[in-house]
Coordinates of C-alpha atoms in Angstrom, one line a residue:
Chain A
M1 CA -38.5 107.5 62.8
Q2 CA -35.6 105.7 62.6
Q3 CA -33.6 105.8 59.4
A4 CA -33.6 102.6 57.0
R5 CA -30.5 101.3 56.6
I6 CA -29.1 99.7 53.7
T7 CA -27.9 96.7 55.7
D8 CA -31.5 96.0 56.9
N9 CA -32.4 94.8 53.4
F10 CA -29.0 93.5 52.2
R11 CA -27.8 91.6 55.2
Q12 CA -23.8 91.6 55.3
Q13 CA -22.6 88.2 55.0
K14 CA -19.0 87.3 55.5
S15 CA -17.0 86.4 52.6
F16 CA -16.6 82.6 51.4
D17 CA -12.7 82.7 52.1
S18 CA -13.3 83.6 55.6
I19 CA -15.6 80.9 56.6
S20 CA -13.6 78.4 58.7
R21 CA -13.2 74.9 57.3
T22 CA -12.3 72.6 60.1
G23 CA -10.6 69.1 59.6
R24 CA -14.1 68.0 61.0
D25 CA -16.2 68.9 57.9
K26 CA -13.3 67.2 55.5
K27 CA -13.6 64.0 57.3
Q28 CA -17.2 63.8 57.4
Q29 CA -17.3 64.4 53.5
K30 CA -15.2 61.1 52.8
A31 CA -17.5 58.0 52.8
P32 CA -15.9 55.3 54.9
E33 CA -13.7 53.1 53.1
L34 CA -14.0 49.6 53.6
P35 CA -11.6 46.9 52.5
G36 CA -12.8 46.6 49.0
A37 CA -11.4 46.0 45.4
H38 CA -8.0 47.1 46.2
G39 CA -7.8 46.6 49.8
E40 CA -6.4 49.8 50.5
A41 CA -7.8 49.8 54.2
A42 CA -7.1 46.3 54.6
V43 CA -4.7 45.3 57.4
T44 CA -4.3 41.5 57.1
N45 CA -5.0 39.2 54.5
Y46 CA -8.1 38.0 56.2
D47 CA -9.5 41.5 55.6
I48 CA -9.6 40.8 51.7
S49 CA -12.7 39.2 50.5
A50 CA -12.1 35.4 49.4
E51 CA -13.3 36.8 45.8
E52 CA -10.7 39.2 45.8
R53 CA -8.2 36.9 46.7
L54 CA -9.2 34.5 43.8
L55 CA -9.2 37.4 41.3
R56 CA -5.9 38.6 42.5
A57 CA -4.7 35.1 41.7
F58 CA -5.9 35.4 38.2
D59 CA -4.2 38.9 37.9
L60 CA -0.7 37.6 38.8
A61 CA -0.9 34.3 36.6
T62 CA 1.5 35.0 33.7
Q63 CA 0.2 32.5 31.4
Y64 CA -3.0 34.7 30.7
G65 CA -0.6 38.0 29.8
P66 CA -0.1 41.2 31.3
C67 CA -3.1 42.4 33.5
T68 CA -2.4 46.2 34.1
G69 CA -4.1 48.6 31.6
M70 CA -7.0 46.8 30.9
T71 CA -10.4 45.5 33.3
R72 CA -10.2 42.2 34.6
L73 CA -13.2 40.9 32.2
E74 CA -11.4 42.0 29.3
R75 CA -8.1 39.8 30.2
W76 CA -10.7 36.9 30.9
Q77 CA -11.9 37.2 27.5
R78 CA -8.6 37.7 25.3
A79 CA -7.5 34.4 27.3
E80 CA -10.5 32.6 26.1
Q81 CA -10.3 34.2 22.8
F82 CA -6.3 32.8 22.9
G83 CA -7.9 29.2 23.5
L84 CA -6.1 29.4 26.9
N85 CA -9.3 28.1 28.9
P86 CA -9.3 30.7 31.8
P87 CA -11.3 29.5 34.6
M88 CA -14.9 30.2 34.6
Q89 CA -15.4 30.9 38.1
V90 CA -13.5 34.3 37.3
K91 CA -15.6 35.0 34.7
E92 CA -19.0 34.3 37.1
L93 CA -17.8 36.6 39.6
L94 CA -16.9 39.6 37.0
T95 CA -20.3 39.2 35.6
G96 CA -22.3 38.7 38.9
L97 CA -23.7 41.2 41.2
Q98 CA -20.3 42.7 42.6
G99 CA -18.6 42.5 38.8
E100 CA -18.2 46.1 38.6
Q101 CA -16.4 46.9 42.1
L102 CA -14.1 43.9 41.2
N103 CA -13.6 44.8 37.7
Q104 CA -10.3 46.7 38.0
C105 CA -6.9 44.6 38.6
L106 CA -4.6 44.4 41.3
W107 CA -2.4 47.4 40.0
D108 CA -5.3 49.8 39.0
G109 CA -4.6 53.5 40.6
R110 CA -1.1 52.0 42.1
V111 CA 1.1 51.7 39.0
Chain B
M1 CA 21.1 42.6 -8.8
G2 CA 20.5 40.3 -11.5
T3 CA 18.3 40.9 -14.2
L4 CA 14.7 41.0 -12.9
D5 CA 11.9 39.0 -14.5
L6 CA 10.2 41.9 -16.0
E7 CA 7.2 42.1 -18.8
R8 CA 8.5 43.4 -21.7
P9 CA 6.3 46.1 -23.4
T10 CA 4.2 44.8 -26.2
P11 CA 6.4 45.2 -29.4
S12 CA 5.4 48.4 -31.4
T13 CA 4.5 48.0 -35.1
G14 CA 6.1 50.6 -37.5
Q15 CA 2.5 52.1 -38.0
K16 CA 1.9 53.0 -34.5
Y17 CA 1.5 56.8 -35.1
D18 CA -0.8 56.6 -37.8
E19 CA -3.5 57.5 -35.9
L20 CA -2.2 60.8 -34.2
L21 CA -0.5 61.6 -37.7
S22 CA -3.5 61.3 -39.8
M23 CA -5.6 64.0 -41.5
P24 CA -8.4 65.8 -39.2
G25 CA -11.3 64.3 -41.1
D26 CA -10.2 60.9 -39.8
M27 CA -11.0 61.6 -36.6
M28 CA -14.4 59.9 -36.7
C29 CA -13.4 56.6 -37.3
A30 CA -10.7 56.9 -34.2
E31 CA -13.8 58.1 -31.9
A32 CA -15.8 54.9 -33.0
A33 CA -13.1 52.5 -31.5
A34 CA -13.5 53.3 -28.0
I35 CA -11.5 51.7 -25.8
P36 CA -13.5 50.2 -22.6
R37 CA -11.5 49.9 -19.3
A38 CA -11.2 46.4 -18.1
T39 CA -12.9 45.8 -14.5
C40 CA -12.6 43.4 -11.6
E41 CA -14.2 43.2 -8.6
Y42 CA -12.7 44.8 -5.5
T43 CA -13.1 43.1 -1.8
P44 CA -11.7 45.1 1.0
R45 CA -9.6 42.9 3.4
G46 CA -7.9 45.3 5.6
Q47 CA -10.6 45.8 8.3
G48 CA -8.1 45.0 11.2
F49 CA -6.2 48.3 10.6
L50 CA -8.7 50.5 11.1
L51 CA -9.2 51.8 14.6
G52 CA -12.3 52.8 16.0
K53 CA -13.1 55.9 17.2
Q54 CA -12.6 55.2 20.8
R55 CA -8.9 54.5 21.2
S56 CA -7.1 54.3 24.3
F57 CA -3.5 55.0 24.6
D58 CA -3.2 53.9 28.4
R59 CA -2.2 50.8 27.7
Q60 CA 1.2 49.5 27.7
Y61 CA 2.7 47.8 24.7
A62 CA 3.4 44.3 26.9
H63 CA -0.3 43.4 25.4
L64 CA 1.0 43.4 22.0
Y65 CA 3.9 41.5 22.5
F66 CA 1.6 39.0 24.2
S67 CA -1.0 38.7 21.8
R68 CA 1.8 38.3 18.7
L69 CA 3.2 35.5 20.9
L70 CA -0.2 34.0 21.5
K71 CA -1.2 33.8 18.0
L72 CA 2.2 32.7 16.5
R73 CA 3.3 30.4 19.1
Q74 CA 0.6 27.8 17.9
V75 CA 2.2 27.7 14.1
V76 CA 5.4 27.7 15.5
Q77 CA 4.5 24.8 17.5
Q78 CA 3.1 22.6 14.6
Q79 CA 6.5 23.6 13.0
V80 CA 8.3 22.6 15.7
Q81 CA 6.8 19.1 16.0
A82 CA 7.1 18.4 12.6
A83 CA 10.8 19.3 11.9
W84 CA 12.2 17.9 15.7
P85 CA 9.9 15.6 16.7
G86 CA 11.6 14.4 19.7
T87 CA 12.6 17.5 21.3
P88 CA 10.3 18.6 23.7
V89 CA 8.9 22.2 23.9
V90 CA 9.2 23.9 26.9
K91 CA 8.9 27.6 28.5
I92 CA 12.1 29.5 29.4
L93 CA 11.4 29.1 33.0
S94 CA 11.8 25.4 32.6
V95 CA 14.9 25.3 30.9
G96 CA 17.3 22.9 32.7
E97 CA 20.8 22.3 31.6
D98 CA 20.6 18.5 30.8
Q99 CA 18.9 18.1 27.8
E100 CA 18.2 19.5 24.7
V101 CA 15.1 21.3 24.2
A102 CA 13.0 23.8 22.1
V103 CA 11.9 27.0 23.2
I104 CA 9.4 28.9 21.7
G105 CA 9.5 33.0 22.4
T106 CA 9.8 36.6 20.6
L107 CA 13.4 37.2 19.9
Y108 CA 14.8 40.8 21.3
K109 CA 18.1 42.1 20.0
D110 CA 20.1 44.0 22.2
M111 CA 21.9 46.7 20.3
K112 CA 23.7 49.5 22.0
L113 CA 23.8 51.6 19.3
K114 CA 20.0 52.1 19.2
P115 CA 18.7 55.4 20.5
S116 CA 17.5 54.5 23.9
I117 CA 15.2 57.3 25.7
L118 CA 17.6 56.5 29.0
D119 CA 20.3 58.3 27.1
E120 CA 18.9 61.6 28.0
Y121 CA 19.8 60.6 31.4
A122 CA 23.4 59.3 31.0
K123 CA 26.4 61.4 32.4
Q124 CA 28.3 61.2 29.3
P125 CA 26.8 61.7 25.7
G126 CA 27.7 58.7 23.9
F127 CA 28.4 58.5 20.1
K128 CA 25.3 57.4 19.3
Q129 CA 24.2 60.9 18.6
A130 CA 27.0 61.6 16.2
L131 CA 25.7 58.3 14.2
G132 CA 22.4 59.4 13.7
G133 CA 20.0 57.2 11.7
T134 CA 22.4 55.1 9.7
G135 CA 21.4 51.9 11.4
F136 CA 21.9 50.4 14.9
C137 CA 24.0 47.4 13.9
S138 CA 27.2 47.2 15.7
D139 CA 29.5 44.0 16.2
D140 CA 28.7 43.0 19.4
D141 CA 24.7 42.9 18.6
S142 CA 23.8 40.1 20.9
L143 CA 20.1 38.0 21.1
V144 CA 17.8 37.4 24.1
L145 CA 14.8 35.2 23.7
E146 CA 11.4 36.5 25.5
D147 CA 8.4 34.6 26.3
E148 CA 5.5 35.6 29.1
G149 CA 7.4 34.1 32.1
A150 CA 11.0 35.2 31.5
R151 CA 14.1 35.8 29.1
M152 CA 17.3 34.4 28.5
S153 CA 20.2 35.3 26.2
M154 CA 21.2 33.3 23.5
R155 CA 24.7 32.2 21.8
S156 CA 23.9 31.0 18.3
E157 CA 25.9 28.4 16.6
C158 CA 23.4 28.1 13.9
A159 CA 24.0 30.1 10.7
E160 CA 20.4 31.1 10.1
L161 CA 20.1 32.9 13.3
Q162 CA 22.8 35.7 13.0
P163 CA 22.5 38.8 14.9
D164 CA 22.9 40.9 11.8
S165 CA 20.3 39.1 9.7
V166 CA 17.4 39.3 12.3
V167 CA 15.3 41.9 14.0
T168 CA 13.4 42.4 17.5
G169 CA 10.0 41.4 17.7
V170 CA 10.1 38.0 15.3
V171 CA 8.4 34.7 17.0
L172 CA 10.5 31.9 16.4
A173 CA 11.6 28.5 17.9
V174 CA 15.1 27.5 19.0
R175 CA 16.7 24.2 19.7
G176 CA 19.8 23.9 22.0
R177 CA 20.9 23.5 25.3
A178 CA 21.1 25.8 28.4
E179 CA 25.3 26.5 29.3
P180 CA 26.3 26.0 32.9
G181 CA 27.3 30.3 32.5
G182 CA 23.7 30.8 31.7
D183 CA 23.5 31.5 28.1
F184 CA 21.4 29.1 26.0
V185 CA 23.4 27.6 23.0
V186 CA 21.6 27.4 20.0
S187 CA 21.8 24.6 17.3
G188 CA 18.5 24.9 15.3
V189 CA 16.0 27.8 14.7
L190 CA 12.4 27.7 13.1
W191 CA 10.2 30.6 11.7
A192 CA 6.5 30.5 11.7
G193 CA 7.2 30.6 7.7
L194 CA 4.5 31.6 5.0
P195 CA 0.7 31.7 5.8
E196 CA -1.4 29.6 3.6
Q197 CA -2.1 31.3 0.5
P198 CA -6.1 31.2 -0.7
Q199 CA -6.5 29.7 -4.3
R200 CA -7.6 32.2 -6.9
P201 CA -9.0 31.7 -10.3
L202 CA -6.7 32.5 -13.1
P203 CA -8.2 35.7 -15.2
Q204 CA -8.8 35.0 -18.9
E205 CA -7.3 38.5 -20.0
D206 CA -4.3 40.6 -19.0
A207 CA -5.4 42.9 -16.2
Y208 CA -2.9 45.2 -14.3
V209 CA -2.9 46.8 -11.2
A210 CA -0.8 50.0 -11.0
L211 CA 1.6 50.7 -8.2
V212 CA 2.9 54.3 -7.6
S213 CA 4.2 56.2 -4.3
G214 CA 6.1 59.0 -3.2
L215 CA 4.4 61.8 -5.6
Q216 CA 5.5 64.2 -3.0
L217 CA 3.5 66.9 -4.3
A218 CA 4.3 69.4 -1.3
N219 CA 8.1 69.1 -2.3
S220 CA 9.5 71.9 -4.0
K221 CA 11.6 69.4 -6.2
A222 CA 8.3 67.9 -7.5
D223 CA 7.8 68.0 -11.2
M224 CA 4.4 68.7 -12.1
M225 CA 5.0 67.8 -15.5
Q226 CA 6.0 64.4 -14.6
V227 CA 2.9 64.2 -12.3
Q228 CA 1.0 64.9 -15.3
L229 CA 2.4 62.5 -17.6
L230 CA 1.6 59.8 -15.0
V231 CA -2.1 60.9 -14.7
D232 CA -2.5 61.4 -18.3
F233 CA -0.8 57.8 -19.0
L234 CA -3.4 56.2 -16.6
T235 CA -6.5 58.0 -17.8
G236 CA -5.8 57.0 -21.5
N237 CA -4.9 60.7 -23.0
L238 CA -0.8 59.6 -23.7
G239 CA 0.2 58.2 -26.7
A240 CA -1.4 56.1 -29.4
A241 CA -3.9 52.9 -29.7
P242 CA -0.9 50.7 -27.8
Q243 CA -0.5 52.5 -25.2
Q244 CA -4.3 53.1 -24.7
Q245 CA -5.1 49.8 -24.8
L246 CA -2.2 49.3 -22.0
A247 CA -3.9 51.9 -20.1
A248 CA -7.3 50.3 -20.6
K249 CA -6.2 46.9 -19.1
V250 CA -5.0 48.6 -15.8
V251 CA -8.1 48.2 -13.2
Q252 CA -7.0 49.4 -10.0
L253 CA -4.5 52.3 -9.0
V254 CA -3.0 52.2 -5.8
I255 CA -1.2 55.3 -4.5
A256 CA 1.0 54.2 -1.6
G257 CA 1.9 57.1 0.4
G258 CA 4.1 59.9 0.2
S259 CA 1.5 61.8 -1.9
L260 CA 1.8 64.9 -0.2
G261 CA 4.9 64.9 1.8
Q262 CA 6.0 67.5 4.3
L263 CA 4.1 70.5 4.1
E264 CA 7.7 72.7 5.0
A265 CA 6.4 76.0 4.2
L266 CA 3.2 75.6 6.5
A267 CA 5.4 74.1 9.5
A268 CA 7.4 77.2 9.2
A269 CA 4.6 80.0 8.9
N270 CA 2.7 82.1 11.0
P271 CA -0.7 80.2 11.7
Y272 CA -2.3 83.7 10.8
S273 CA -0.3 84.9 8.1
R274 CA -1.9 85.4 4.7
Q275 CA 0.6 83.3 3.3
Q276 CA -1.2 80.0 4.2
T277 CA -3.5 80.3 1.4
T278 CA -0.3 79.7 -1.0
D279 CA 1.3 77.3 1.5
M280 CA -2.0 75.1 1.3
E281 CA -1.2 75.1 -2.7
P282 CA 0.0 71.5 -2.7
V283 CA -2.9 70.0 -0.7
R284 CA -5.2 71.6 -3.7
D285 CA -2.7 70.4 -6.3
M286 CA -3.2 66.8 -4.8
D287 CA -7.0 67.3 -4.7
L288 CA -6.7 67.9 -8.6
V289 CA -4.7 65.2 -9.5
M290 CA -6.9 62.6 -7.3
T291 CA -10.0 64.0 -9.0
E292 CA -8.6 63.5 -12.3
L293 CA -7.6 59.8 -11.8
A294 CA -10.6 59.0 -9.8
A295 CA -12.7 59.9 -12.7
A296 CA -10.8 57.6 -14.8
L297 CA -10.0 54.1 -12.9
P298 CA -10.8 53.2 -9.2
V299 CA -8.0 54.6 -6.8
D300 CA -7.0 53.7 -3.4
I301 CA -4.9 56.2 -1.5
M302 CA -2.6 55.4 1.4
P303 CA -1.0 57.8 4.0
G304 CA 2.6 57.6 4.0
P305 CA 5.7 58.6 6.3
D306 CA 5.4 62.2 5.8
D307 CA 1.6 62.7 5.0
P308 CA -1.0 64.7 7.0
A309 CA -2.3 61.3 8.9
N310 CA -1.0 59.8 12.4
V311 CA 2.5 58.5 12.7
S312 CA 1.9 55.5 14.7
L313 CA 1.1 52.1 12.5
P314 CA -1.5 51.2 11.6
Q315 CA -2.1 54.8 9.8
Q316 CA -5.6 55.7 9.5
P317 CA -7.0 57.1 6.0
L318 CA -6.2 60.6 4.8
H319 CA -9.1 62.8 5.7
Q320 CA -11.9 63.3 3.4
C321 CA -11.8 67.3 3.8
L322 CA -7.9 66.9 1.9
F323 CA -9.9 66.1 -1.3
P324 CA -13.0 68.1 -1.4
G325 CA -13.1 67.2 -5.4
A326 CA -12.2 63.7 -5.2
A327 CA -14.2 62.4 -2.0
P328 CA -17.4 62.3 -4.1
Y329 CA -16.5 60.0 -6.5
S330 CA -17.4 56.5 -5.5
S331 CA -14.0 55.1 -7.4
F332 CA -11.8 56.9 -5.1
R333 CA -11.2 55.2 -1.6
R334 CA -8.9 56.4 1.1
V335 CA -7.5 53.7 3.1
T336 CA -5.1 52.4 6.0
N337 CA -1.7 51.8 5.8
P338 CA -1.1 48.7 5.6
H339 CA -3.6 48.3 3.2
A340 CA -5.2 44.9 2.1
F341 CA -7.7 43.8 -0.7
E342 CA -8.4 41.4 -3.3
L343 CA -8.9 41.8 -7.1
D344 CA -11.0 39.2 -8.7
G345 CA -9.4 36.5 -5.8
C346 CA -6.1 38.0 -6.2
L347 CA -4.8 39.2 -2.3
L348 CA -2.6 42.4 -2.4
L349 CA -0.9 43.6 0.5
G350 CA 1.0 46.6 0.9
T351 CA 2.9 49.3 3.3
S352 CA 3.8 52.7 2.5
G353 CA 7.5 51.4 3.5
Q354 CA 7.8 52.4 7.2
N355 CA 8.0 48.5 8.1
I356 CA 10.9 47.9 5.7
D357 CA 12.6 51.1 6.2
D358 CA 12.7 50.2 9.9
M359 CA 14.1 46.8 9.9
A360 CA 16.5 47.8 7.1
K361 CA 18.2 49.6 10.4
Y362 CA 18.3 46.6 12.8
T363 CA 20.0 44.3 9.7
R364 CA 23.4 44.1 7.5
G365 CA 23.9 42.7 4.5
R366 CA 19.8 42.3 3.6
S367 CA 18.4 44.1 0.6
R368 CA 15.0 45.5 1.1
L369 CA 13.5 43.0 -1.2
D370 CA 15.1 40.4 1.1
L371 CA 13.3 42.1 4.1
L372 CA 10.1 41.8 2.6
A373 CA 10.4 38.2 2.0
C374 CA 11.6 37.6 5.6
C375 CA 8.3 39.7 7.0
L376 CA 6.6 36.7 5.0
Q377 CA 8.8 34.2 6.4
W378 CA 8.5 35.7 9.8
R379 CA 4.7 35.7 9.0
H380 CA 4.6 39.4 10.6
L381 CA 4.2 42.7 8.9
C382 CA 6.4 44.8 11.0
P383 CA 8.3 42.8 13.5
T384 CA 10.2 46.2 14.8
A385 CA 7.0 47.5 15.9
P386 CA 6.6 48.9 19.0
D387 CA 10.2 48.8 19.5
T388 CA 11.6 51.3 17.3
L389 CA 8.5 51.9 15.0
T390 CA 5.5 53.8 16.6
C391 CA 2.6 51.6 16.8
F392 CA -0.6 51.7 18.4
P393 CA -0.9 50.0 21.6
F394 CA -3.6 47.3 21.0
G395 CA -4.9 45.5 23.9
A396 CA -6.3 42.0 22.7
D397 CA -4.9 41.4 19.1
D398 CA -1.8 42.1 16.7
P399 CA -3.5 42.6 13.4
F400 CA 0.1 42.9 12.1
V401 CA 0.4 38.7 12.3
L402 CA -0.3 37.6 8.6
Q403 CA -3.3 35.4 8.4
Q404 CA -3.4 34.2 4.7
C405 CA -0.2 34.8 2.3
P406 CA -0.8 37.3 -0.4
H407 CA -0.6 36.8 -3.9
I408 CA 1.3 40.2 -4.2
M409 CA 3.2 42.0 -1.3
L410 CA 4.6 46.0 -1.8
A411 CA 6.6 48.1 0.0
A412 CA 6.4 51.6 -0.8
N413 CA 8.7 54.5 -1.2
Q414 CA 12.0 52.5 -1.4
P415 CA 15.0 53.8 -3.0
E416 CA 14.9 51.8 -6.1
F417 CA 12.6 49.4 -7.9
D418 CA 13.0 45.7 -6.9
T419 CA 11.1 42.8 -7.7
R420 CA 10.9 38.5 -7.1
L421 CA 8.6 36.0 -7.3
L422 CA 8.8 33.9 -4.1
E423 CA 7.8 30.5 -4.2
G424 CA 6.7 29.0 -0.8
P425 CA 5.4 25.5 0.5
G426 CA 1.9 24.1 -1.0
G427 CA 2.3 25.9 -4.3
A428 CA 2.2 29.4 -3.1
S429 CA 3.9 32.0 -5.2
V430 CA 4.0 35.5 -4.1
R431 CA 5.0 38.8 -6.4
L432 CA 7.3 40.7 -4.0
V433 CA 7.5 44.4 -5.6
C434 CA 9.7 47.3 -4.0
V435 CA 7.9 50.2 -5.3
P436 CA 10.3 53.4 -5.5
S437 CA 9.4 57.3 -4.8
F438 CA 8.2 58.6 -7.4
I439 CA 9.8 61.6 -7.2
T440 CA 13.1 60.5 -7.6
T441 CA 12.7 57.6 -10.0
G442 CA 9.6 58.8 -11.7
T443 CA 8.2 55.0 -11.8
L444 CA 5.1 53.4 -12.2
V445 CA 4.9 49.6 -11.4
L446 CA 2.4 47.6 -13.4
V447 CA 1.6 44.3 -12.3
N448 CA -0.1 41.7 -14.6
L449 CA -3.0 39.7 -12.5
R450 CA -2.7 37.2 -15.0
T451 CA 0.8 36.1 -14.8
L452 CA 1.8 37.9 -11.6
Q453 CA 4.7 39.4 -14.0
C454 CA 5.9 43.3 -13.3
Q455 CA 6.1 46.0 -16.1
P456 CA 7.7 49.0 -14.6
L457 CA 7.3 52.2 -16.7
I458 CA 9.5 55.4 -16.3
F459 CA 8.1 59.0 -16.8
Q460 CA 10.9 61.2 -17.4
S461 CA 10.0 65.1 -18.2
N462 CA 13.3 66.9 -18.5
Y463 CA 15.9 66.0 -20.8
T464 CA 19.7 67.4 -20.0
S465 CA 21.7 67.9 -23.0
S466 CA 24.4 65.4 -21.7

């Protein structure tokens, strides 16, 4: 009769710290980033979508006030409230299907 | 200070103490003559000063300045078209050197004595620290005009636009031409001017609103006897029939800040010490005073510079837990600073004085009352916010821009009592009141809603034998 060992019931497992984490694992966790709202992975101007270009022009127009610290939709609503007649096209883009991605201004996360 | 147009107290007849000195049996007829308190319809008007639950402090102050400029630019533009018909109004970026133009923008006053956060990084500590908070004015202050695109420095040849008499943050229109060197030489200036004053129905009888500030109950120098005299007067327990009749005409009491003051003992004490209960005595005293007052007449309590409320303007109402006794009364209202309300159509706007105190550091040769009048002329309650006066970073609005001209405007916790009736265009007349601190002067100000005249009452409790 073989003597029962405790390791039969409780399998020895390596501690978590000693599990090696290769760079390969880390890269797989991050989703591939497309040139999106902030164009971070964009290489040339061509990679930024036309909608994003239009919205950036709206961000940089000084007559509607500063753009940092508020979403583009809030800024559009503020401009309308003050009677500055902001372009309707911008509002349609921001309330459309892609509205959530395009809502943050140019400097969001950068400044 | 010349003679103030004060309301004289009603002349006393020789028999005024007859009720107090009469035989005890005559008390029956005294009780029969109960004096009812006058009432007025109260409408709060300060909703713009209440911040919601979601307060984001991430925003920068550029948005506040933008909102201010946009709100006041239309008003100033109308003034410019009326006063300077031929002059074109341009943005700063389009100012050329050939013709006289008018520009609308926000004023910035460059003062080298103003404390700046960058001084911490300067290599040599300047003498700014030695000067302290006495004022930032010096002889070489310069003026700069800013709009949403650019800024330009100005040289004024106009008597109304001198560095000593203006503050940062005012929206104005200047007329002049640009010099080849780059400065804009100013020949004329226009402010936004008084807003429109709503018509109010004149009351038939006298009704008073009582204003007091700076009770400073947490201060060790606070005289409880003086405060008790104030409470007794307002509740009608002081004096004989003439005083009680005057007290019965008070329809509203506004305690404009400074009621508690700084709890120094609490700041120094160990949070776990048993002394904390005794250190919190002033808060209980304040609640007792408020309960007595709220039981007698409507009370509005505003937070002040040192009170336990947030420090940035607009200060939010003091918390309900500070007033366990007074909070259940519907006549007790905890309000914001600045505070605006209407009594039977008479619009009252007041602050606990931080805006005037701050503006006084920017100017020389202007009295506190002048600065209060300037707030109306510039159509802004605290133009120095957020430069040196802490302010909430509003995103889409500037609630301190005056939309309507009040009938009574007050600034509290001032060094001394001062008042003036300001006449504006279109028949507007505003009673400006500087309410002094109660702990130093013992003054309660009664403003007559019918005639807009002031009657200051001074409560004194210690008479030195000098």
